[in-house]
Coordinates of C-alpha atoms and ligand atoms in Angstrom, one line a residue:
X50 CA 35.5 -37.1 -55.2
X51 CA 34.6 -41.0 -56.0
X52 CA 32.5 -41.8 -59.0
X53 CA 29.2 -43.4 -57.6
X54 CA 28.4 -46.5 -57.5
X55 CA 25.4 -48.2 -57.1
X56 CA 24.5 -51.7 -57.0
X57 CA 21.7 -53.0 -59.9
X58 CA 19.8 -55.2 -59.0
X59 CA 18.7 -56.3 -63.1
X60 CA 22.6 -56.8 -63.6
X61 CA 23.1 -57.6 -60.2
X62 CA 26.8 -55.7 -60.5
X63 CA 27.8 -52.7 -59.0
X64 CA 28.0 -49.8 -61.6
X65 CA 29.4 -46.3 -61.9
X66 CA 26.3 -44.0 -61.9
X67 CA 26.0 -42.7 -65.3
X68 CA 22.6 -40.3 -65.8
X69 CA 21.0 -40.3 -68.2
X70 CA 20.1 -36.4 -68.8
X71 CA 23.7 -34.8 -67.9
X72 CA 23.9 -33.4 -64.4
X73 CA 20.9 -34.5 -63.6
X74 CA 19.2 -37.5 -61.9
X75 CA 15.5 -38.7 -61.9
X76 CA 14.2 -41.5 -59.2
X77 CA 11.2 -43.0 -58.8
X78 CA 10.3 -44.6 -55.2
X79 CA 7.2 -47.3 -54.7
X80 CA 5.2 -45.8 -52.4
X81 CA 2.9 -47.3 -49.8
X82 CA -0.6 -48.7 -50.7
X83 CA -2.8 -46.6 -47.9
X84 CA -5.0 -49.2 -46.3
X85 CA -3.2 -49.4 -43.5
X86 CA -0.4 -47.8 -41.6
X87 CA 3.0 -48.1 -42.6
X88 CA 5.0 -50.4 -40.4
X89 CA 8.6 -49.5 -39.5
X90 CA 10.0 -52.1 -42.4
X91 CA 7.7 -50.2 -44.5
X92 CA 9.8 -46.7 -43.5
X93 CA 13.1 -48.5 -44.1
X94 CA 12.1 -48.1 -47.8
X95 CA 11.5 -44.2 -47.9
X96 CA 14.6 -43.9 -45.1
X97 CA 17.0 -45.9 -47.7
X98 CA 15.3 -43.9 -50.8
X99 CA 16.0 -40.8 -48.8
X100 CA 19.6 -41.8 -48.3
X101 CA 19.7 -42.0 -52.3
X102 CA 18.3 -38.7 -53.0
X103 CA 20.2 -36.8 -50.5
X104 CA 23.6 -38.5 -52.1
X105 CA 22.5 -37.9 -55.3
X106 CA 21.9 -34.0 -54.0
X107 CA 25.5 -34.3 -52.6
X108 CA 27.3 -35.5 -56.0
X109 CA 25.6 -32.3 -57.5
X110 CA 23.2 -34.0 -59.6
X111 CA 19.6 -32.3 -60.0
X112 CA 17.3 -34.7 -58.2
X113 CA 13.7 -35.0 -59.1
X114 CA 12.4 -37.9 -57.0
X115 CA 8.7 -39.0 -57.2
X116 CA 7.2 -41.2 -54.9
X117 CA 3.5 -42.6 -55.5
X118 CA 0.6 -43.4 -53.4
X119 CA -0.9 -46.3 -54.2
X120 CA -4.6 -45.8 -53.6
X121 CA -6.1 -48.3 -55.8
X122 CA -5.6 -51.8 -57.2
X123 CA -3.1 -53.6 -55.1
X124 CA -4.7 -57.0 -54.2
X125 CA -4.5 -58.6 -51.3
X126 CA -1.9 -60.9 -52.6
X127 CA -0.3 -61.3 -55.7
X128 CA -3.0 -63.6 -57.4
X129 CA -5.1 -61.5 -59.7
X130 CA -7.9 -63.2 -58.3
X131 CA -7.5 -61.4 -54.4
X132 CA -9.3 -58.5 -53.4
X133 CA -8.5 -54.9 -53.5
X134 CA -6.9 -53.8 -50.6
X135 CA -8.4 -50.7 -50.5
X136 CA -11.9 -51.2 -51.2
X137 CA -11.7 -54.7 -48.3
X138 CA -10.7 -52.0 -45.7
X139 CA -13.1 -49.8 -46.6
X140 CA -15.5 -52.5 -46.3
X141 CA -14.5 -53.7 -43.1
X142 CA -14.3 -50.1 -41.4
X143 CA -17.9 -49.1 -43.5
X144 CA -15.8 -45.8 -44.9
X145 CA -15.7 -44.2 -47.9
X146 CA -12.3 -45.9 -49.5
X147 CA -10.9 -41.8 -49.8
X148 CA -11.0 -41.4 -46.3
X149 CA -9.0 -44.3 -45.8
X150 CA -6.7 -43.0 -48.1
X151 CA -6.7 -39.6 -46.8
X152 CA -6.2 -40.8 -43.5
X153 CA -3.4 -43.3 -44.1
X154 CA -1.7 -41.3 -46.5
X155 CA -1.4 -38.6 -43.8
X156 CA -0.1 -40.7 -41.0
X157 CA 2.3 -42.3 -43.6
X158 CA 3.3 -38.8 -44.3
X159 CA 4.0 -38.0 -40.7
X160 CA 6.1 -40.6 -40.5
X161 CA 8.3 -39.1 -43.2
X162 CA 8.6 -36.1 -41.6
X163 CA 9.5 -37.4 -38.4
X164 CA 12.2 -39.6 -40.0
X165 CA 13.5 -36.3 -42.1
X166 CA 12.8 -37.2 -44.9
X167 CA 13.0 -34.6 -47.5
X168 CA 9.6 -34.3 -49.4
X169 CA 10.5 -35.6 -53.3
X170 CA 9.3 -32.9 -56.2
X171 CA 6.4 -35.2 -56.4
X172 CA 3.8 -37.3 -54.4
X173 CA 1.9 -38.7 -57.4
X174 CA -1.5 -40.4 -56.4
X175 CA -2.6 -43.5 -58.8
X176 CA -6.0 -42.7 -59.0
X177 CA -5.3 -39.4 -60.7
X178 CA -3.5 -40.7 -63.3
X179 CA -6.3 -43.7 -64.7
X180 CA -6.9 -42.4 -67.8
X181 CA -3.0 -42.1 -68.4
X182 CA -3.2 -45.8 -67.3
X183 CA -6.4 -46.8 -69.8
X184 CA -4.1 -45.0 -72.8
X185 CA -1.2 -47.1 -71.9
X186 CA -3.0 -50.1 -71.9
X187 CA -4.3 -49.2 -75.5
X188 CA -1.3 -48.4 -76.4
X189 CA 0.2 -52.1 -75.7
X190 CA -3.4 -54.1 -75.9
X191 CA -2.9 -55.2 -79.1
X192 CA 1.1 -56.7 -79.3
X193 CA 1.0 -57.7 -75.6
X194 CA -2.5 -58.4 -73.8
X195 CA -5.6 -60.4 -73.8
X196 CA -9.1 -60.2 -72.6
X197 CA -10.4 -62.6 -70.6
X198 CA -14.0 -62.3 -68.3
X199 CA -12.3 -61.0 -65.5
X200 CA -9.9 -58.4 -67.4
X201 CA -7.1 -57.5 -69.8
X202 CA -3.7 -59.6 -69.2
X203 CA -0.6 -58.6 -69.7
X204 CA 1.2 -61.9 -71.7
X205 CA 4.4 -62.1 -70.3
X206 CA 5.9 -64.5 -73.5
X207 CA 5.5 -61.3 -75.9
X208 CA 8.3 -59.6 -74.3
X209 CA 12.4 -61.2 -74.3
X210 CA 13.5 -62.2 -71.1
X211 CA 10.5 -61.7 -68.5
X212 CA 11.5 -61.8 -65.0
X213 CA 15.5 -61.6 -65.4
X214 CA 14.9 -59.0 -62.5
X215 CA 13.9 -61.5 -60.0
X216 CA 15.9 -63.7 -58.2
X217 CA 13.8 -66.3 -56.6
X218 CA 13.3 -69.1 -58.8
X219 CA 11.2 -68.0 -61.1
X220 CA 8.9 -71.3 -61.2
X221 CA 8.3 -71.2 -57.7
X222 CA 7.6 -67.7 -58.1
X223 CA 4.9 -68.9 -60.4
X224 CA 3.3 -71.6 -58.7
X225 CA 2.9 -69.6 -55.8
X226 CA 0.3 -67.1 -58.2
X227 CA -3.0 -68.7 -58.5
X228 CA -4.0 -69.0 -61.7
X229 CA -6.8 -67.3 -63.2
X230 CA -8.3 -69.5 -65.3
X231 CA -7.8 -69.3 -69.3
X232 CA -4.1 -66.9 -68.2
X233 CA -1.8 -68.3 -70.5
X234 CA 1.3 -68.1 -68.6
X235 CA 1.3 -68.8 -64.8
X236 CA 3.1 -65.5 -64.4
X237 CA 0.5 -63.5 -66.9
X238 CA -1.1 -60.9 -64.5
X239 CA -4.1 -58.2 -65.0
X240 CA -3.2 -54.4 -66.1
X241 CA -7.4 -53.6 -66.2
X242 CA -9.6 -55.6 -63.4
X243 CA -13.2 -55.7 -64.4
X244 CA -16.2 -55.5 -62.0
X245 CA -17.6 -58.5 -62.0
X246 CA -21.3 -58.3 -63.4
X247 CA -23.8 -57.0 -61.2
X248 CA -21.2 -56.1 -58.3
X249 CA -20.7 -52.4 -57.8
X250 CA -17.2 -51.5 -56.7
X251 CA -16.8 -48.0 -54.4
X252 CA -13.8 -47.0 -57.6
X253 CA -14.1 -48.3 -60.8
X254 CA -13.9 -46.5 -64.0
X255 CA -15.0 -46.7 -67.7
X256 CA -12.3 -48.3 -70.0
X257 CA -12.6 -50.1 -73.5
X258 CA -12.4 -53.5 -71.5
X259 CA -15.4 -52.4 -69.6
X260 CA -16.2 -50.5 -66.3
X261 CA -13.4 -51.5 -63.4
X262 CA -9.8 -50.1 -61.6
X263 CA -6.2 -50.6 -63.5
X264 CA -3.6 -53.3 -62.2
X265 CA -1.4 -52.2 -59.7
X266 CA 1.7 -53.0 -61.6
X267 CA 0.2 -50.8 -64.4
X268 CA 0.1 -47.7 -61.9
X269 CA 4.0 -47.4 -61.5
X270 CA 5.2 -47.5 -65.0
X271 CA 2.6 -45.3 -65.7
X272 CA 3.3 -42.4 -63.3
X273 CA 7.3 -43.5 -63.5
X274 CA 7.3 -42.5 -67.5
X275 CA 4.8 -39.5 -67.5
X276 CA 6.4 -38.2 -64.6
X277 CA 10.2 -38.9 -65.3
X278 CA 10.4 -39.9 -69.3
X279 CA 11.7 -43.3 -70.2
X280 CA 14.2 -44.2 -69.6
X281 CA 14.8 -42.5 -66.1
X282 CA 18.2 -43.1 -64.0
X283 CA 17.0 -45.1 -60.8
X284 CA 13.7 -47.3 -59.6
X285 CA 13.4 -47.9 -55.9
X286 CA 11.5 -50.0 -53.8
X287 CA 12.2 -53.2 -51.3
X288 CA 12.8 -56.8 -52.2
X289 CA 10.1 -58.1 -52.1
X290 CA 8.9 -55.6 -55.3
X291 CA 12.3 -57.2 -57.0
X292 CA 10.2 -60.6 -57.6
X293 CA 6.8 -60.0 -58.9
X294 CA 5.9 -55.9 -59.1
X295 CA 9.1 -54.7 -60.6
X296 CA 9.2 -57.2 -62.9
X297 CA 5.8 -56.9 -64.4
X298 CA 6.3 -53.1 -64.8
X299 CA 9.7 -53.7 -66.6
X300 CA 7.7 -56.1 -68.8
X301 CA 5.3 -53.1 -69.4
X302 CA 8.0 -50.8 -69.9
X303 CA 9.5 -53.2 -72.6
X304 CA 6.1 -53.5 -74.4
X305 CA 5.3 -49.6 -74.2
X306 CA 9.2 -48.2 -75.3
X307 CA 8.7 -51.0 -78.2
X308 CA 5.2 -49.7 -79.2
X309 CA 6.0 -46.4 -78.5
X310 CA 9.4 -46.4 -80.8
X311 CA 11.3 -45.7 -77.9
X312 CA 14.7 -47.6 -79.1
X313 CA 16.7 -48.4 -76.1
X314 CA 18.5 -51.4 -76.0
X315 CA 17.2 -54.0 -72.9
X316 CA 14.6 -51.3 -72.1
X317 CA 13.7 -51.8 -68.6
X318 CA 12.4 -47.9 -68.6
X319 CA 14.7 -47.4 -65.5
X320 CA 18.3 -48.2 -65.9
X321 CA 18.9 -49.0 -62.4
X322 CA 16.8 -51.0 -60.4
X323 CA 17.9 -50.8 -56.5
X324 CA 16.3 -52.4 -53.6
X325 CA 16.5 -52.4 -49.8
X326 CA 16.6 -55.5 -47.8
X327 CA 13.8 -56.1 -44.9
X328 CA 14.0 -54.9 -41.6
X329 CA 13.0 -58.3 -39.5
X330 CA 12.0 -59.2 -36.3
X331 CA 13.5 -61.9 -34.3
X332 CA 10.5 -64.2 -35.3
X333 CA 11.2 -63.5 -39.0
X334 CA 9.7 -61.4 -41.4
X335 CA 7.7 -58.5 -40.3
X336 CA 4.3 -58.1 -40.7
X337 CA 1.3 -55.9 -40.3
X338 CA -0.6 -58.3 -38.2
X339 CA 2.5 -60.5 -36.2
X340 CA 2.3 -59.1 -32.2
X341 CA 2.7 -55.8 -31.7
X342 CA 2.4 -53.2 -34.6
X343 CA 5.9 -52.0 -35.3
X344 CA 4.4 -48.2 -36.3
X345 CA 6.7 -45.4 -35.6
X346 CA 4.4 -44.0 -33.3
X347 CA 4.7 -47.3 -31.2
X348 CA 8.7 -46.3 -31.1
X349 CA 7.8 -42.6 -29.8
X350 CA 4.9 -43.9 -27.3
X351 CA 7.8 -46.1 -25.3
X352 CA 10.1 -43.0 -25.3
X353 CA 12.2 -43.1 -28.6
X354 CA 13.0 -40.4 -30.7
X355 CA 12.2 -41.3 -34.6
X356 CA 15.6 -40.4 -35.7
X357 CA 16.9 -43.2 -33.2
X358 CA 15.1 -45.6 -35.6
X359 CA 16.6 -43.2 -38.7
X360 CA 20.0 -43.9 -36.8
X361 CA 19.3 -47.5 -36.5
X362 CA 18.6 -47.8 -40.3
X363 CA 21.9 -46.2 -41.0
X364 CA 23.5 -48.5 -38.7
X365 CA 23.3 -51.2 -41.3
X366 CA 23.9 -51.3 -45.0
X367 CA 20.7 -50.8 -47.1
X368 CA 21.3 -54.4 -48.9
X369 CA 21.6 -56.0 -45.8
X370 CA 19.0 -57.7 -43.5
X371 CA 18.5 -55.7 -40.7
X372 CA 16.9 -57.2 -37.1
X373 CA 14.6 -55.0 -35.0
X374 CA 15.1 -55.3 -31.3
X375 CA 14.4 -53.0 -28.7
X376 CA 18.0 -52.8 -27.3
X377 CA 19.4 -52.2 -30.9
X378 CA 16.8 -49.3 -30.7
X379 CA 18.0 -47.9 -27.4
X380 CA 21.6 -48.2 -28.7
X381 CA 21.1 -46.2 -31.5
X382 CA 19.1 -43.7 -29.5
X383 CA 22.3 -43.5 -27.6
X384 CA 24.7 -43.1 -30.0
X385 CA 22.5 -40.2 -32.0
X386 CA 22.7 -38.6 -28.3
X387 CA 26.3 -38.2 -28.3
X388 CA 26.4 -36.9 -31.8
X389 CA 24.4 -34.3 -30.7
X390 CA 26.1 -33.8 -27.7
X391 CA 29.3 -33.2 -29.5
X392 CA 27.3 -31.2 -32.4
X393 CA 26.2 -28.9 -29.6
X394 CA 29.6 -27.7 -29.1
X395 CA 29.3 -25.8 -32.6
X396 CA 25.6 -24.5 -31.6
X397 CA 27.0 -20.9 -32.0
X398 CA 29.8 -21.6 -34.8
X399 CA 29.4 -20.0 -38.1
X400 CA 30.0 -22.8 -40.6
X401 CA 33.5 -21.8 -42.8
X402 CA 34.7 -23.8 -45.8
X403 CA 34.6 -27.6 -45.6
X404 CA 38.1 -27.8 -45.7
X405 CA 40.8 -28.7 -43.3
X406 CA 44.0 -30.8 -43.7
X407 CA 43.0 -32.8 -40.7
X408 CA 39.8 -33.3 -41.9
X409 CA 40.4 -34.2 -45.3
X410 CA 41.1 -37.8 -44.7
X411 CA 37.9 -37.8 -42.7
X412 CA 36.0 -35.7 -45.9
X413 CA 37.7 -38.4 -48.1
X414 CA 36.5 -41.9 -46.3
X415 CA 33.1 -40.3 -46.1
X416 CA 32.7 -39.8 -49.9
X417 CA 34.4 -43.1 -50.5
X418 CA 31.7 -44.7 -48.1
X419 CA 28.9 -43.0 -49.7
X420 CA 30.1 -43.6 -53.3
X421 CA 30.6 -47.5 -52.5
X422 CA 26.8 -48.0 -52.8
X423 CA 25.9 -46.0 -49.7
X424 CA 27.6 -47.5 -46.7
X425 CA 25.9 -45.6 -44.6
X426 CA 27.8 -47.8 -41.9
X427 CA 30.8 -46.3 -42.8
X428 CA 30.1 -43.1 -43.3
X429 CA 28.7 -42.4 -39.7
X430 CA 32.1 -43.1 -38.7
X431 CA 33.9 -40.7 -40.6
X432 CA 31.2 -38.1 -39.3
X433 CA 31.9 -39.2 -35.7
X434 CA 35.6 -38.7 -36.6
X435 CA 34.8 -35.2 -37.6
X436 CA 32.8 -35.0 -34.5
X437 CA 35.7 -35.9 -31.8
X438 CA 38.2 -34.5 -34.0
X439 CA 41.0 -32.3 -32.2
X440 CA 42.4 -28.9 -32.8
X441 CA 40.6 -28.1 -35.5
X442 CA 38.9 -24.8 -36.6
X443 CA 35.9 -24.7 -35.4
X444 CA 34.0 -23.4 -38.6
X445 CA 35.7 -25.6 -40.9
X446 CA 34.6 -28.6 -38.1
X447 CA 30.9 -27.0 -38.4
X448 CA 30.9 -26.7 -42.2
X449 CA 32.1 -30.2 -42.6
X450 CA 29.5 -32.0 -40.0
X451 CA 26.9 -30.1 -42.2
X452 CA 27.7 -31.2 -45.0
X453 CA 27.8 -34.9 -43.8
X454 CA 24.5 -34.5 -42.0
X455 CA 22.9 -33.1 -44.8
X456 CA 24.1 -36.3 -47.0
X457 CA 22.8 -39.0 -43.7
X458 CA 20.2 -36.5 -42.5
X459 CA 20.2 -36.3 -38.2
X460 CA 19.2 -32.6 -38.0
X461 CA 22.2 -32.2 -35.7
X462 CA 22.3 -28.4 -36.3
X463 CA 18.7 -28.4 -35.4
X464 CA 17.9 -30.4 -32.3
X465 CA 19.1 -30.1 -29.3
X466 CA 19.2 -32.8 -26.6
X467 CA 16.9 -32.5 -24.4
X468 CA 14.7 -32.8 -27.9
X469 CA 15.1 -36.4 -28.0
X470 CA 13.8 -37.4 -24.4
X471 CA 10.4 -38.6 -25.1
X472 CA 8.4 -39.2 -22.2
X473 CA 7.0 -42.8 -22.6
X474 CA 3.3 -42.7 -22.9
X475 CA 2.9 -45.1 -20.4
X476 CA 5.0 -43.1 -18.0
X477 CA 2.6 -41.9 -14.8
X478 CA 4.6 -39.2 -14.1
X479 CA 4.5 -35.7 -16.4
X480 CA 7.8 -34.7 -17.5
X481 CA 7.7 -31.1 -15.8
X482 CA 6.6 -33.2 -12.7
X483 CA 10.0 -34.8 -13.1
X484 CA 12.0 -32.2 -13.7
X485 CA 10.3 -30.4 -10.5
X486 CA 11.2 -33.1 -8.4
X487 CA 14.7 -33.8 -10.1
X488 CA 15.3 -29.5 -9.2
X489 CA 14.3 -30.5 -5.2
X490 CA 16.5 -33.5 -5.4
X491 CA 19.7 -31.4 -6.8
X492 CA 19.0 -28.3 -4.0
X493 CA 19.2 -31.2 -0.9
X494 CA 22.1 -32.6 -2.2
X495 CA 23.5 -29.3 -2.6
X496 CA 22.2 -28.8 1.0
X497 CA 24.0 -32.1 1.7
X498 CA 20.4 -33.2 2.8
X499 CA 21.5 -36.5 1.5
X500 CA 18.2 -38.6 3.3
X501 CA 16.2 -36.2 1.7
X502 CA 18.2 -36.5 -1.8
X503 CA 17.5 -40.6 -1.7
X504 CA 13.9 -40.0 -0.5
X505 CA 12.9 -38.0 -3.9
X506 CA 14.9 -40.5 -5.9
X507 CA 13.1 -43.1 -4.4
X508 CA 9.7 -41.5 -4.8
X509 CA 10.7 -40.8 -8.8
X510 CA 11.4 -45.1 -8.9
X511 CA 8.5 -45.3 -7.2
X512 CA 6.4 -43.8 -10.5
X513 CA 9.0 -46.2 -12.3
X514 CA 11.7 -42.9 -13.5
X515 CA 15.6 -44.4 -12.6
X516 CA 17.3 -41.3 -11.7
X517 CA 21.3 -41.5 -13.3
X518 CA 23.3 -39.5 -11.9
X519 CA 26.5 -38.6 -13.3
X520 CA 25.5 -40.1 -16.8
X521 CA 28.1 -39.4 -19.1
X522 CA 25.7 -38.8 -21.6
X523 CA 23.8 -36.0 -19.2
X524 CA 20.3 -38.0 -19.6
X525 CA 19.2 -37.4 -15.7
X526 CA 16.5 -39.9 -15.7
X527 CA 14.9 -42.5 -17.8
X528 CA 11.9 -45.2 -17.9
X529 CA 13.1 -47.9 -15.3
Ligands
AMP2 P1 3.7 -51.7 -49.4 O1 2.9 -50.6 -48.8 O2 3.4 -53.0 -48.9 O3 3.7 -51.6 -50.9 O4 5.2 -51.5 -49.0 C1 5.9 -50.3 -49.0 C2 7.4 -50.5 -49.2 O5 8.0 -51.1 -48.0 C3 7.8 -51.3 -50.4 O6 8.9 -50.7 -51.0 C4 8.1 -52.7 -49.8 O7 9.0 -53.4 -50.6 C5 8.8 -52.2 -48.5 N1 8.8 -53.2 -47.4 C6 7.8 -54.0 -47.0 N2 8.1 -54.7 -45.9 C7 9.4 -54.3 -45.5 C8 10.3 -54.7 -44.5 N3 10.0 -55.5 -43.5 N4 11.5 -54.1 -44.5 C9 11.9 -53.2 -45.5 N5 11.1 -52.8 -46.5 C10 9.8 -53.3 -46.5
ZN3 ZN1 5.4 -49.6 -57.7

């Protein structure tokens, strides 16, 4: 096997994976804020987290991976002055803000599911750990924060080397924060947001700084640490975090380990920080309210499988950019099709010992890809290798696609086909009335009735099915 390495962003060098409890390795994953649905950038996140986890699993390491839900106190933007984003929806839909974070949470959790995921030993919720939050906020009040009207700032000068995690320049990552007036530093920010006197906010909670919700910066290293111990192995999240969240909760970490007499040297409370790049659309960066909402259940309305986007993530190396289009979509749809196809071959095989001598150059490049800080990219060709791979034994072919798929995650073993033919929503035609006319269609020709054969196709295009026959991929129709 290859030693594992990973790319960290806070050194900003690829390292060999070194855990910090032996055998073991302990992640923690931003999770979404619930105010809305999670766009398909958003899943890229949990998709490239997943990827981790399950490589992690593969290396033999014991995985605890937490991921939170962010249910209170991310503002609007990153100015301490913006609203919470929880409590404006709320607002705007006259709910309750818990069942807009019911709801949300459970549609993000769909999502995961669809995208097979696995589920991480935790989904910790921030509002249930506030009075962790108010105790680490005592704990650093003193050394590190200061009270203004509006709330308790974290000062960014009383820790060495704020920031060193981000990589835009860190001035204009300044100016861009409004300042709240009497902050001493531009990049100070608030760990305990007051409620403004006489306004009454749907969550707010008693603290020493008076009654209001914690920062949402505060919330991460606060379930990270209780939940993993600092210093955990790996901190996950997407760019953008890399700038101004992960930053202020290393700063946090730095002030609490101090306090706390928790002696690590450059404690950042995770040792490795990793980040996945955006998932973009051909007009830029993706966003919530640009066009048409990117949701995964958008993808499955116009007929694709979620695992085509899984596919399409995997496609591309996690630090790279990655462009949404629909083709891209359709090709990756395509491609997981004649995986299947092939996997469907060893449908009845009883899975052997994941050794072969023709497979072990295949066995080899796979774990060299996946060591190499996840080249997912690569390592989808060494499973399709596997896949098309000659005059093998069948169970040692089965044994070793399972253990690749259980490292990228396709369900090949557990799908068929015919699974991953969605009828579009905006299809007219009901898929059993398809298949009803497709089963006429086939006994004409068979009858050499060939008028009658081109009639039914033409009454399928008609309700805008194409009918393809002789597909070498066996799809018989499709959206035209
Ligand atoms: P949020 O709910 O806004 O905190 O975002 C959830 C996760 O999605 C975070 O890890 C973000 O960094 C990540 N993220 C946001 N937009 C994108 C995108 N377009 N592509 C990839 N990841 C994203
Ligand atoms: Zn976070």
């Amino acid at each position: 096997m290859h030693t594992l390495t990973l790319f960290n962003s806070l050194t900003r060098q690829l390292e060999p994976f070194q855990p910090v409890h032996d055998g073991e390795a302990r992640v923690y994953t931003c999770g979404p804020t619930v105010y809305n649905y999670p766009h398909i950038g958003n899943m890229r996140a949990y998709v490239f987290a997943d990827v981790l986890g399950r490589t992690l699993s593969y290396k033999g390491y014991k995985l605890t991976h937490v991921i939170n839900i962010t249910d209170v106190g991310h503002l609007t933007d990153d100015a301490d002055a913006g609203e919470d984003k929880m409590e404006k929806m709320a607002a705007e839909r006259a709910q309750s803000i818990w069942d807009i974070a019911r709801h949300y949470t459970e549609a993000y959790w769909a999502d995961i599911k669809a995208l097979n995921i696995r589920e991480p030993a935790k989904w910790s919720i921030a509002t249930d750990y506030v009075p962790q939050m108010i105790d680490f906020a005592k704990s650093i009040a003193d050394k590190h924060c200061y009270e203004l009207d509006s709330g308790l700032y974290f000062d960014v000068s009383t820790v060495a080397d704020y920031g060193r995690l981000a990589r835009a320049v860190t001035e204009e990552g300044e100016s861009r924060i409004e300042t709240v007036e009497g902050k001493r530093n531009a990049a100070d920010f608030a760990i305990w947001r007051k409620t403004p006197p006489g306004e009454k906010r749907q969550m707010e909670w008693d603290s020493p700084w008076g009654k209001g919700a914690p920062g949402w910066h505060l919330e991460c290293s606060v379930m990270s640490g209780d939940l993993l111990g600092f210093p955990f192995d790996i901190h996950t999240g997407g760019i953008d975090h890399r700038e101004i969240h992960h930053p202020n909760e290393i700063a946090q970490n730095q002030a609490f380990c101090c306090t706390n007499g928790l002696d690590l040297p450059a404690n950042s409370g995770a040792r490795v920080w990793m980040h996945n790049n955006f998932l973009v659309e051909r007009s830029g960066k993706m966003s919530k309210s640009s066009g048409e909402f990117l949701r995964l259940q958008l993808l499955i309305d116009k007929g694709y499988h979620p695992l085509a986007y899984r596919m399409m993530c995997l496609q591309a190396h996690y630090r790279s950019e990655l462009e949404f289009s629909w083709e891209g979509l359709g090709a990756a749809l395509t491609r997981l099709k004649r995986m299947l196809m092939a996997a469907e071959r060893l449908a009845d095989v009883e899975a052997g010992e994941a050794r072969h001598q023709k497979l072990a150059p295949m066995l080899d490049a796979f774990d060299k890809a996946m060591s190499e800080d996840l080249n997912t990219p690569v390592a989808l060709t060494a499973l399709e290798d596997v896949l098309s791979a000659k005059k093998v034994d069948p169970s040692a072919k089965r044994a070793v696609v399972e253990l690749m798929d259980g490292v990228l995650g396709l369900r090949l073993f557990d799908m068929a086909r015919a699974d991953l033919r969605i009828r579009p929503k905006a299809a007219e035609i009901s898929e059993s009335e398809i298949e009803d006319v497709l089963a006429r269609r086939k006994q004409a020709r068979a009858d050499k009735d060939f008028a009658a054969s081109d009639a039914l196709r033409d009454e399928l295009a008609a309700r805008g099915i194409e009918v393809m026959d002789g597909d070498p991929l066996g799809w018989e129709w499709k959206l035209g």
